[in-house]
Each structure stands twice: as C-alpha cells, then as structure tokens.
Short mmCIF file of C-alpha atoms in Angstrom, two decimals:
data_model
loop_
_atom_site.label_atom_id
_atom_site.label_comp_id
_atom_site.label_asym_id
_atom_site.label_seq_id
_atom_site.Cartn_x
_atom_site.Cartn_y
_atom_site.Cartn_z
CA MET F 1 -12.42 11.61 -6.52
CA PRO F 2 -9.24 11.20 -4.48
CA TYR F 3 -5.89 11.25 -6.19
CA VAL F 4 -4.26 7.82 -6.18
CA THR F 5 -0.54 7.66 -6.75
CA SER F 6 1.08 4.91 -8.76
CA ILE F 7 2.69 3.67 -5.54
CA GLN F 8 -0.72 3.37 -3.89
CA ARG F 9 -2.09 1.62 -6.97
CA LEU F 10 0.84 -0.81 -6.96
CA GLY F 11 0.29 -1.50 -3.27
CA ARG F 12 -3.36 -2.29 -3.90
CA GLU F 13 -2.48 -4.62 -6.77
CA GLU F 14 0.06 -6.44 -4.59
CA GLY F 15 -2.54 -6.77 -1.85
CA ARG F 16 -5.05 -8.24 -4.28
CA GLU F 17 -2.44 -10.67 -5.59
CA LYS F 18 -1.63 -11.83 -2.05
CA GLY F 19 -5.35 -12.26 -1.39
CA ARG F 20 -5.78 -14.41 -4.51
CA VAL F 21 -2.80 -16.55 -3.56
CA GLN F 22 -4.16 -17.09 -0.05
CA ALA F 23 -7.64 -17.91 -1.36
CA ILE F 24 -6.31 -20.54 -3.77
CA ARG F 25 -4.16 -22.07 -1.02
CA GLU F 26 -7.20 -22.32 1.23
CA ASN F 27 -9.28 -23.83 -1.58
CA VAL F 28 -6.66 -26.52 -2.20
CA LEU F 29 -6.49 -27.39 1.48
CA ASP F 30 -10.30 -27.44 1.75
CA VAL F 31 -10.57 -29.88 -1.17
CA LEU F 32 -7.87 -32.12 0.29
CA GLU F 33 -9.57 -32.16 3.68
CA ALA F 34 -12.98 -32.89 2.17
CA ARG F 35 -11.64 -35.74 0.07
CA PHE F 36 -9.01 -37.33 2.30
CA GLY F 37 -9.54 -36.10 5.86
CA GLU F 38 -7.09 -34.14 7.94
CA VAL F 39 -4.29 -32.57 5.89
CA PRO F 40 -0.84 -33.36 7.32
CA PHE F 41 1.16 -30.44 8.69
CA PRO F 42 4.02 -30.85 6.15
CA VAL F 43 1.51 -30.49 3.30
CA ARG F 44 0.00 -27.37 4.89
CA GLU F 45 3.47 -25.98 5.47
CA ALA F 46 4.53 -26.63 1.87
CA MET F 47 1.32 -25.05 0.53
CA ASN F 48 1.96 -21.92 2.58
CA THR F 49 5.33 -21.42 0.88
CA LEU F 50 3.83 -21.35 -2.62
CA GLY F 51 3.05 -18.02 -4.23
CA ASP F 52 2.83 -18.83 -7.93
CA ILE F 53 -0.81 -18.63 -9.02
CA PRO F 54 -0.52 -20.97 -12.05
CA ARG F 55 1.17 -23.62 -9.87
CA LEU F 56 -1.47 -23.22 -7.17
CA LYS F 57 -4.27 -23.55 -9.75
CA ALA F 58 -2.67 -26.72 -11.09
CA LEU F 59 -2.46 -28.10 -7.56
CA HIS F 60 -6.11 -27.23 -7.02
CA ARG F 61 -7.10 -29.19 -10.12
CA LEU F 62 -4.95 -32.07 -8.92
CA ALA F 63 -6.53 -31.97 -5.45
CA VAL F 64 -9.92 -32.38 -7.11
CA THR F 65 -8.88 -35.20 -9.45
CA CYS F 66 -6.06 -37.20 -7.81
CA ALA F 67 -6.74 -40.78 -6.75
CA ASN F 68 -5.26 -40.37 -3.26
CA SER F 69 -3.41 -37.96 -1.01
CA ALA F 70 -0.05 -39.63 -1.71
CA ASP F 71 -0.36 -38.69 -5.40
CA PHE F 72 -1.00 -35.09 -4.39
CA GLU F 73 1.95 -35.05 -2.00
CA ARG F 74 4.29 -36.40 -4.70
CA ALA F 75 3.19 -33.66 -7.10
CA LEU F 76 3.57 -31.03 -4.40
CA ARG F 77 7.18 -32.08 -3.79
CA SER F 78 8.09 -32.03 -7.49
#
C-alpha cells in the first residue's frame, strides 16, 4: 500500500469538495432548464461563483419547488 502524506490526503479531499460543488451547481442548472427553459447567462454566472454546499443544496431545493424562475433569481441574489 503506498504511503499517502497528509498533504496528499488534503489535496484529495479538496478535489472531492470541488467536485461536489460542481455537481450540485450542474444539478441546479439542469432543474432550472428542465422547468423553465434556457437559463439566463447572469444566473449561470452567479451559480458559478457559489461554493458553499449548504447554500447550493438550498438553491437546488428551491429550483425544484419555486413557482417561477423570477422567484429563483430573487433568492439567488439575496
């Protein structure tokens, strides 16, 4: 079994975290597109700046349940 340093382990954890963030972002955008059609560039741009997993999960739930895209955009800006 190869020796893994704590720095390597930390790097792997950071990589996994970035992967989770990107996956949630993509899921949110997929839901929005499926429900409301093409997602405006400013919404995509704003989503790509977010890195907080709990906030992204909340936005995912909102994307699934909101009445319209304007409600989602308001929540995204707040």
